[in-house]
Amino acid sequence: MKCEHCGSPLAIEQERCPFCGQPNPHFQQHREDMKRFSADYQRTKQHVYQQTQKWTGLAVPLTVLACLLLLNIVVYGALANSWEFTSWLSRRRILQQEELHQSRLEQYLSEQDYLSFHRYYNQNQLYLADEFDCYRSLDNAASSFESVYRWLLYYRCEDYYSREEVADYVADSLGYLYESKENFGAYEFQPDDPAHLPLIDDMIEKAHLLTSSILDLPLDLVETFPDLSAAKRQDCMEGAAEYA
Amino acid sequence: MLKQAWKRNGELRTSTLLTRIFTLLLSVTLVFGILTWVLTVGEDLHTYEPTADDFFSCVEYGDYLWLGDLKQRTISDSLREEVAGCIAVSDYFEAAVFYQAYCKAGQETEAEKWKQDMESLLPTIEAYHLRFAVTEIHEKLGL
């Protein structure tokens, strides 16, 4: 702009003309405008700050809470399903050595070493893998056979259990062994191998033999056990002296 | 005005306090949950691996049933070699049990088979200086 008095160049911020010294009529208006703009700017700035602070003050803690809640749900969900997770890991581990497990199981069965078969099957958690389902019924029978063997040898080698207690446990275990044979192939979801049935018969025969030998019972009497109730079997074993 | 300001300030402080309490509670439960999960999974995946001492203790104390469990556990080849004598004692015990049972039943052929098994294990047992276990097995079973 130019000075209205002398025509010299004049800036709007200059209160007077630097050449003629006359007052700048637009300066006052400009100063008031600038004050107003500055006040508006400060107000707007404060408003924006307040709004932002209000939202961040609310949004940040809420986001943190939501994240924590979500993580809690995930962690407690994982905790509730930890068995599935570890089973999955174990199954992977089993399948990595599937051939080895298969050959060891078959080796024990060919040697009719049911104790080792049962221990191997369980200690390696082979029951977790579907690939070994065909051995499940056999393992149930082997578990009962192992139980008969264990209780009889506790009786023979240790002094902790009385004859009555051992007779009770052995009678029950023999019952489970007979049930394993009865239920063999009965469940559609359990693919039992028919070749395993004679092995269960062999387990029953060996269990009878051990019972007869360790409890001093006539083998003929023990061989009638499958037709007797558990209570009757127990009676026979407790009163072995009468039969011996 | 002043009352309103106080009220507003109080509301703000209450909500902040509540938010902090919830954050703290959720953090604590989260840490607890993670620790429990790690411990549970660790426990489920943990498998007991016996040492040579476990095997020799079983032989020393005549715990042949537990020895039978130990021999089926996953152990390294070097340990299996180290405890081969103990494993032979366990096999000897099982063979002796069946030998006695077949003898009592009068099934000589089967009994002879088990006796051969017992005899085949003796050299290993003697090589590991565990002959005393054989004597003890015979005493326990009344052979």
Short mmCIF file of C-alpha atoms in Angstrom, two decimals:
data_model
loop_
_atom_site.label_atom_id
_atom_site.label_comp_id
_atom_site.label_asym_id
_atom_site.label_seq_id
_atom_site.Cartn_x
_atom_site.Cartn_y
_atom_site.Cartn_z
CA MET A 1 0.00 0.00 0.00
CA LYS A 2 1.04 3.66 -0.36
CA CYS A 3 0.90 6.62 2.01
CA GLU A 4 -2.24 8.67 1.33
CA HIS A 5 -0.26 11.88 2.03
CA CYS A 6 3.08 11.51 0.22
CA GLY A 7 2.53 8.40 -1.93
CA SER A 8 5.55 6.61 -0.44
CA PRO A 9 5.42 2.79 0.01
CA LEU A 10 3.90 1.94 3.40
CA ALA A 11 3.36 -1.41 5.18
CA ILE A 12 0.05 -1.98 7.01
CA GLU A 13 1.92 -2.79 10.28
CA GLN A 14 3.59 0.70 10.26
CA GLU A 15 1.80 3.15 12.61
CA ARG A 16 3.19 6.24 10.76
CA CYS A 17 4.69 6.94 7.28
CA PRO A 18 8.50 6.75 7.62
CA PHE A 19 8.85 9.47 4.94
CA CYS A 20 6.24 12.14 5.80
CA GLY A 21 5.50 11.07 9.45
CA GLN A 22 1.69 11.17 8.93
CA PRO A 23 -0.37 8.46 10.81
CA ASN A 24 -1.40 5.30 8.91
CA PRO A 25 -5.26 5.24 9.00
CA HIS A 26 -5.38 1.42 8.38
CA PHE A 27 -2.97 0.58 11.19
CA GLN A 28 -5.54 0.80 14.03
CA GLN A 29 -8.04 -1.35 12.20
CA HIS A 30 -5.30 -3.87 11.40
CA ARG A 31 -4.17 -4.04 15.04
CA GLU A 32 -7.73 -4.66 16.23
CA ASP A 33 -8.23 -7.32 13.54
CA MET A 34 -5.00 -9.04 14.56
CA LYS A 35 -5.98 -8.99 18.26
CA ARG A 36 -9.34 -10.52 17.36
CA PHE A 37 -7.76 -13.13 15.11
CA SER A 38 -5.20 -13.95 17.78
CA ALA A 39 -7.93 -14.37 20.42
CA ASP A 40 -9.97 -16.54 18.03
CA TYR A 41 -6.89 -18.60 17.31
CA GLN A 42 -6.14 -19.11 21.01
CA ARG A 43 -9.77 -20.04 21.71
CA THR A 44 -9.86 -22.53 18.86
CA LYS A 45 -6.50 -23.93 19.90
CA GLN A 46 -7.67 -24.36 23.51
CA HIS A 47 -10.91 -25.94 22.33
CA VAL A 48 -9.05 -28.39 20.12
CA TYR A 49 -6.64 -29.22 22.96
CA GLN A 50 -9.51 -29.75 25.39
CA GLN A 51 -11.43 -31.96 22.97
CA THR A 52 -8.36 -33.96 22.09
CA GLN A 53 -7.42 -34.38 25.74
CA LYS A 54 -10.96 -35.42 26.57
CA TRP A 55 -10.97 -38.11 23.86
CA THR A 56 -7.45 -39.35 24.43
CA GLY A 57 -8.06 -39.36 28.18
CA LEU A 58 -11.03 -41.65 27.55
CA ALA A 59 -9.92 -43.60 24.48
CA VAL A 60 -6.45 -44.63 25.64
CA PRO A 61 -7.48 -46.23 28.96
CA LEU A 62 -10.49 -47.83 27.29
CA THR A 63 -8.29 -49.28 24.53
CA VAL A 64 -5.83 -50.60 27.13
CA LEU A 65 -8.71 -52.14 29.10
CA ALA A 66 -10.19 -53.71 25.96
CA CYS A 67 -6.80 -55.15 24.97
CA LEU A 68 -6.26 -56.56 28.47
CA LEU A 69 -9.74 -58.06 28.51
CA LEU A 70 -9.18 -59.65 25.09
CA LEU A 71 -5.80 -61.07 26.16
CA ASN A 72 -7.40 -62.45 29.34
CA ILE A 73 -10.07 -64.19 27.25
CA VAL A 74 -7.40 -65.63 24.93
CA VAL A 75 -5.16 -66.81 27.81
CA TYR A 76 -7.99 -68.37 29.86
CA GLY A 77 -9.40 -69.95 26.70
CA ALA A 78 -5.99 -71.47 26.02
CA LEU A 79 -5.79 -72.59 29.64
CA ALA A 80 -9.17 -74.33 29.39
CA ASN A 81 -7.96 -76.10 26.23
CA SER A 82 -4.39 -76.79 27.35
CA TRP A 83 -5.07 -80.56 27.33
CA GLU A 84 -6.01 -80.38 23.61
CA PHE A 85 -2.85 -78.37 22.94
CA THR A 86 -0.51 -80.77 24.74
CA SER A 87 -2.32 -83.76 23.20
CA TRP A 88 -1.77 -82.25 19.78
CA LEU A 89 1.94 -81.76 20.53
CA SER A 90 2.21 -85.31 21.86
CA ARG A 91 0.41 -86.71 18.80
CA ARG A 92 2.90 -84.93 16.55
CA ARG A 93 5.76 -86.42 18.55
CA ILE A 94 4.22 -89.91 18.36
CA LEU A 95 3.64 -89.71 14.62
CA GLN A 96 7.26 -88.70 14.03
CA GLN A 97 8.23 -92.14 15.37
CA GLU A 98 5.18 -94.06 14.20
CA GLU A 99 7.15 -96.86 12.54
CA LEU A 100 9.36 -97.39 15.57
CA HIS A 101 6.36 -97.57 17.92
CA GLN A 102 4.54 -99.91 15.58
CA SER A 103 7.50 -102.29 15.33
CA ARG A 104 8.09 -102.27 19.10
CA LEU A 105 4.45 -103.06 19.83
CA GLU A 106 4.38 -105.87 17.28
CA GLN A 107 7.65 -107.22 18.70
CA TYR A 108 6.20 -107.36 22.24
CA LEU A 109 3.03 -109.02 20.97
CA SER A 110 4.96 -111.62 18.97
CA GLU A 111 6.95 -112.39 22.15
CA GLN A 112 3.66 -112.44 24.12
CA ASP A 113 5.29 -109.92 26.47
CA TYR A 114 2.06 -108.20 27.51
CA LEU A 115 3.62 -106.36 30.44
CA SER A 116 6.14 -104.60 28.19
CA PHE A 117 3.44 -103.98 25.59
CA HIS A 118 1.20 -102.25 28.14
CA ARG A 119 4.04 -100.22 29.66
CA TYR A 120 5.34 -99.13 26.25
CA TYR A 121 1.86 -98.20 24.97
CA ASN A 122 1.11 -96.08 28.02
CA GLN A 123 4.48 -94.53 28.74
CA ASN A 124 4.65 -93.27 25.16
CA GLN A 125 1.00 -92.09 25.35
CA LEU A 126 0.18 -93.97 22.15
CA TYR A 127 -3.50 -93.88 23.10
CA LEU A 128 -3.48 -90.23 21.98
CA ALA A 129 -2.91 -91.10 18.31
CA ASP A 130 -5.75 -92.52 16.19
CA GLU A 131 -3.16 -94.57 14.29
CA PHE A 132 -2.77 -96.80 17.38
CA ASP A 133 -6.49 -97.20 18.10
CA CYS A 134 -6.43 -100.81 16.92
CA TYR A 135 -4.32 -101.66 20.00
CA ARG A 136 -6.68 -100.00 22.47
CA SER A 137 -8.78 -103.06 23.37
CA LEU A 138 -5.64 -105.12 23.65
CA ASP A 139 -4.13 -102.51 25.93
CA ASN A 140 -7.24 -102.56 28.14
CA ALA A 141 -6.80 -106.30 28.50
CA ALA A 142 -3.03 -105.94 29.04
CA SER A 143 -3.70 -103.29 31.69
CA SER A 144 -5.93 -105.73 33.60
CA PHE A 145 -3.37 -108.50 33.14
CA GLU A 146 -0.63 -106.19 34.45
CA SER A 147 -2.85 -105.36 37.43
CA VAL A 148 -3.35 -109.07 38.24
CA TYR A 149 0.42 -109.62 37.92
CA ARG A 150 1.25 -106.60 40.09
CA TRP A 151 -1.18 -107.44 42.93
CA LEU A 152 -0.13 -111.07 43.02
CA LEU A 153 3.54 -110.09 43.23
CA TYR A 154 2.84 -107.49 45.89
CA TYR A 155 1.34 -110.32 47.84
CA ARG A 156 4.26 -112.64 47.17
CA CYS A 157 7.13 -110.15 47.60
CA GLU A 158 5.83 -107.45 49.98
CA ASP A 159 4.19 -107.51 53.39
CA TYR A 160 1.97 -104.48 52.87
CA TYR A 161 -1.22 -106.23 51.75
CA SER A 162 -3.27 -108.98 53.33
CA ARG A 163 -4.55 -111.97 51.35
CA GLU A 164 -8.12 -110.54 51.57
CA GLU A 165 -7.07 -107.22 50.07
CA VAL A 166 -5.11 -108.88 47.28
CA ALA A 167 -7.97 -111.31 46.57
CA ASP A 168 -10.32 -108.31 46.27
CA TYR A 169 -8.08 -106.47 43.78
CA VAL A 170 -7.20 -109.60 41.78
CA ALA A 171 -10.88 -110.61 41.53
CA ASP A 172 -11.75 -107.16 40.16
CA SER A 173 -8.80 -107.12 37.73
CA LEU A 174 -9.70 -110.58 36.43
CA GLY A 175 -13.26 -109.30 35.93
CA TYR A 176 -11.95 -106.41 33.81
CA LEU A 177 -9.83 -108.86 31.83
CA TYR A 178 -12.88 -111.02 31.05
CA GLU A 179 -14.84 -107.87 30.11
CA SER A 180 -12.08 -106.84 27.69
CA LYS A 181 -12.60 -110.12 25.87
CA GLU A 182 -16.39 -109.79 25.88
CA ASN A 183 -16.24 -106.22 24.58
CA PHE A 184 -13.61 -106.94 21.95
CA GLY A 185 -14.86 -105.68 18.57
CA ALA A 186 -18.11 -104.47 20.15
CA TYR A 187 -17.50 -100.76 19.55
CA GLU A 188 -17.75 -99.36 16.05
CA PHE A 189 -15.51 -96.39 16.89
CA GLN A 190 -12.73 -98.74 17.97
CA PRO A 191 -11.21 -100.65 15.06
CA ASP A 192 -10.11 -103.84 16.85
CA ASP A 193 -7.85 -106.21 14.95
CA PRO A 194 -9.37 -109.75 15.05
CA ALA A 195 -5.82 -111.14 15.18
CA HIS A 196 -5.54 -109.71 18.70
CA LEU A 197 -8.37 -111.81 20.18
CA PRO A 198 -6.23 -114.98 20.69
CA LEU A 199 -3.72 -112.77 22.55
CA ILE A 200 -6.42 -111.81 25.06
CA ASP A 201 -7.19 -115.52 25.51
CA ASP A 202 -3.49 -116.06 26.17
CA MET A 203 -3.46 -113.23 28.73
CA ILE A 204 -6.42 -114.81 30.53
CA GLU A 205 -4.64 -118.17 30.53
CA LYS A 206 -1.46 -116.62 31.95
CA ALA A 207 -3.41 -114.64 34.55
CA HIS A 208 -5.08 -117.88 35.69
CA LEU A 209 -1.73 -119.60 35.83
CA LEU A 210 -0.18 -116.84 37.97
CA THR A 211 -3.21 -116.68 40.27
CA SER A 212 -3.10 -120.42 40.75
CA SER A 213 0.66 -120.43 41.33
CA ILE A 214 0.95 -117.50 43.74
CA LEU A 215 -2.26 -118.01 45.71
CA ASP A 216 -1.78 -121.82 45.80
CA LEU A 217 -5.13 -122.51 44.17
CA PRO A 218 -5.89 -125.50 41.94
CA LEU A 219 -5.66 -124.40 38.28
CA ASP A 220 -8.96 -126.20 37.53
CA LEU A 221 -10.71 -123.99 40.05
CA VAL A 222 -9.15 -120.78 38.72
CA GLU A 223 -10.19 -121.70 35.19
CA THR A 224 -13.85 -121.58 36.31
CA PHE A 225 -13.46 -117.93 37.37
CA PRO A 226 -14.87 -116.44 34.13
CA ASP A 227 -18.22 -118.08 34.99
CA LEU A 228 -18.21 -116.76 38.57
CA SER A 229 -19.12 -113.37 39.96
CA ALA A 230 -16.36 -111.11 41.33
CA ALA A 231 -17.57 -111.81 44.89
CA LYS A 232 -17.47 -115.56 44.33
CA ARG A 233 -14.00 -115.31 42.79
CA GLN A 234 -12.86 -113.33 45.80
CA ASP A 235 -14.31 -115.95 48.16
CA CYS A 236 -12.42 -118.66 46.32
CA MET A 237 -9.16 -116.75 46.56
CA GLU A 238 -9.56 -115.85 50.22
CA GLY A 239 -10.35 -119.42 51.17
CA ALA A 240 -7.55 -120.86 49.09
CA ALA A 241 -6.33 -122.97 51.96
CA GLU A 242 -9.49 -125.06 51.71
CA TYR A 243 -8.79 -125.81 48.07
CA ALA A 244 -5.03 -126.17 48.28
CA MET B 1 -19.69 -22.79 39.35
CA LEU B 2 -17.21 -23.90 41.96
CA LYS B 3 -19.46 -26.76 43.04
CA GLN B 4 -19.87 -27.85 39.42
CA ALA B 5 -16.11 -27.73 38.89
CA TRP B 6 -15.55 -29.81 42.02
CA LYS B 7 -18.20 -32.26 40.94
CA ARG B 8 -16.70 -32.57 37.46
CA ASN B 9 -13.20 -32.93 38.85
CA GLY B 10 -14.46 -35.61 41.26
CA GLU B 11 -16.15 -37.51 38.44
CA LEU B 12 -12.97 -37.38 36.42
CA ARG B 13 -10.86 -38.59 39.30
CA THR B 14 -13.32 -41.41 40.10
CA SER B 15 -13.35 -42.62 36.49
CA THR B 16 -9.53 -42.44 36.31
CA LEU B 17 -9.26 -44.37 39.57
CA LEU B 18 -11.74 -47.00 38.38
CA THR B 19 -9.91 -47.36 35.07
CA ARG B 20 -6.62 -47.82 36.89
CA ILE B 21 -8.10 -50.40 39.27
CA PHE B 22 -9.58 -52.40 36.36
CA THR B 23 -6.31 -52.16 34.42
CA LEU B 24 -4.39 -53.43 37.44
CA LEU B 25 -6.85 -56.27 38.07
CA LEU B 26 -6.82 -57.37 34.44
CA SER B 27 -3.02 -57.19 34.33
CA VAL B 28 -2.76 -59.35 37.46
CA THR B 29 -5.23 -61.94 36.12
CA LEU B 30 -3.41 -61.93 32.76
CA VAL B 31 -0.02 -62.60 34.37
CA PHE B 32 -1.59 -65.29 36.59
CA GLY B 33 -3.28 -66.89 33.56
CA ILE B 34 -0.07 -66.93 31.49
CA LEU B 35 1.94 -68.43 34.37
CA THR B 36 -0.72 -71.09 35.01
CA TRP B 37 -0.85 -71.95 31.29
CA VAL B 38 2.94 -72.28 31.05
CA LEU B 39 3.07 -74.45 34.19
CA THR B 40 0.14 -76.63 33.04
CA VAL B 41 1.56 -77.22 29.57
CA GLY B 42 5.04 -77.82 31.02
CA GLU B 43 3.62 -80.35 33.48
CA ASP B 44 1.61 -82.14 30.78
CA LEU B 45 4.59 -82.38 28.44
CA HIS B 46 7.03 -83.39 31.15
CA THR B 47 7.99 -87.04 31.04
CA TYR B 48 9.86 -88.70 33.84
CA GLU B 49 13.28 -89.82 32.70
CA PRO B 50 14.93 -92.20 35.15
CA THR B 51 18.61 -92.01 35.99
CA ALA B 52 21.09 -94.84 36.50
CA ASP B 53 20.72 -94.32 40.26
CA ASP B 54 16.97 -95.02 40.00
CA PHE B 55 17.69 -98.37 38.35
CA PHE B 56 20.38 -99.40 40.82
CA SER B 57 18.22 -98.31 43.80
CA CYS B 58 15.42 -100.58 42.55
CA VAL B 59 17.80 -103.52 42.34
CA GLU B 60 19.30 -102.71 45.74
CA TYR B 61 15.91 -102.47 47.46
CA GLY B 62 14.40 -105.38 45.50
CA ASP B 63 11.68 -103.25 43.89
CA TYR B 64 11.45 -105.38 40.74
CA LEU B 65 7.94 -104.25 39.81
CA TRP B 66 9.01 -100.62 39.57
CA LEU B 67 12.17 -101.74 37.77
CA GLY B 68 9.90 -103.25 35.10
CA ASP B 69 8.26 -99.82 34.63
CA LEU B 70 11.59 -98.02 34.46
CA LYS B 71 13.01 -100.23 31.72
CA GLN B 72 10.20 -99.23 29.34
CA ARG B 73 10.74 -95.50 29.77
CA THR B 74 12.48 -93.47 27.13
CA ILE B 75 16.14 -93.50 28.07
CA SER B 76 19.25 -92.71 26.09
CA ASP B 77 21.27 -95.52 24.52
CA SER B 78 24.24 -94.73 26.76
CA LEU B 79 22.07 -95.05 29.88
CA ARG B 80 20.50 -98.25 28.55
CA GLU B 81 24.00 -99.66 28.22
CA GLU B 82 24.94 -98.43 31.70
CA VAL B 83 21.92 -100.10 33.30
CA ALA B 84 21.84 -103.23 31.11
CA GLY B 85 22.53 -105.31 34.23
CA CYS B 86 19.47 -103.86 36.00
CA ILE B 87 17.29 -104.46 32.93
CA ALA B 88 18.54 -108.07 32.89
CA VAL B 89 17.56 -108.38 36.58
CA SER B 90 14.06 -107.13 35.75
CA ASP B 91 13.75 -109.61 32.86
CA TYR B 92 15.12 -112.36 35.11
CA PHE B 93 12.49 -111.59 37.74
CA GLU B 94 9.63 -111.75 35.19
CA ALA B 95 10.99 -114.97 33.71
CA ALA B 96 11.34 -116.47 37.20
CA VAL B 97 7.71 -115.63 38.04
CA PHE B 98 6.46 -117.43 34.92
CA TYR B 99 8.94 -120.29 35.36
CA GLN B 100 7.57 -120.91 38.83
CA ALA B 101 3.95 -120.66 37.63
CA TYR B 102 4.49 -123.18 34.80
CA CYS B 103 6.42 -125.51 37.12
CA LYS B 104 3.55 -125.50 39.62
CA ALA B 105 1.05 -126.13 36.82
CA GLY B 106 3.14 -129.06 35.67
CA GLN B 107 3.73 -127.61 32.20
CA GLU B 108 7.34 -128.70 31.85
CA THR B 109 7.91 -127.55 28.26
CA GLU B 110 6.83 -123.98 28.97
CA ALA B 111 8.73 -123.97 32.27
CA GLU B 112 11.89 -125.07 30.48
CA LYS B 113 11.52 -122.21 28.00
CA TRP B 114 11.37 -119.68 30.84
CA LYS B 115 14.29 -121.35 32.59
CA GLN B 116 16.38 -120.96 29.45
CA ASP B 117 15.46 -117.28 29.40
CA MET B 118 16.60 -116.97 33.02
CA GLU B 119 19.90 -118.69 32.28
CA SER B 120 20.56 -116.57 29.22
CA LEU B 121 20.31 -113.44 31.39
CA LEU B 122 22.78 -114.63 34.04
CA PRO B 123 26.00 -113.65 32.19
CA THR B 124 24.79 -110.02 31.84
CA ILE B 125 23.73 -109.91 35.50
CA GLU B 126 27.10 -111.26 36.63
CA ALA B 127 29.00 -108.89 34.36
CA TYR B 128 27.38 -106.00 36.25
CA HIS B 129 28.08 -107.63 39.67
CA LEU B 130 24.38 -107.96 40.45
CA ARG B 131 24.38 -111.66 41.30
CA PHE B 132 22.99 -110.84 44.77
CA ALA B 133 19.71 -109.82 43.09
CA VAL B 134 19.31 -113.32 41.63
CA THR B 135 19.67 -114.84 45.12
CA GLU B 136 17.14 -112.37 46.46
CA ILE B 137 14.66 -113.11 43.65
CA HIS B 138 14.91 -116.82 44.38
CA GLU B 139 14.32 -116.15 48.08
CA LYS B 140 11.34 -113.87 47.44
CA LEU B 141 9.65 -116.25 45.03
CA GLY B 142 10.61 -119.37 47.00
CA LEU B 143 12.38 -120.98 44.06
#
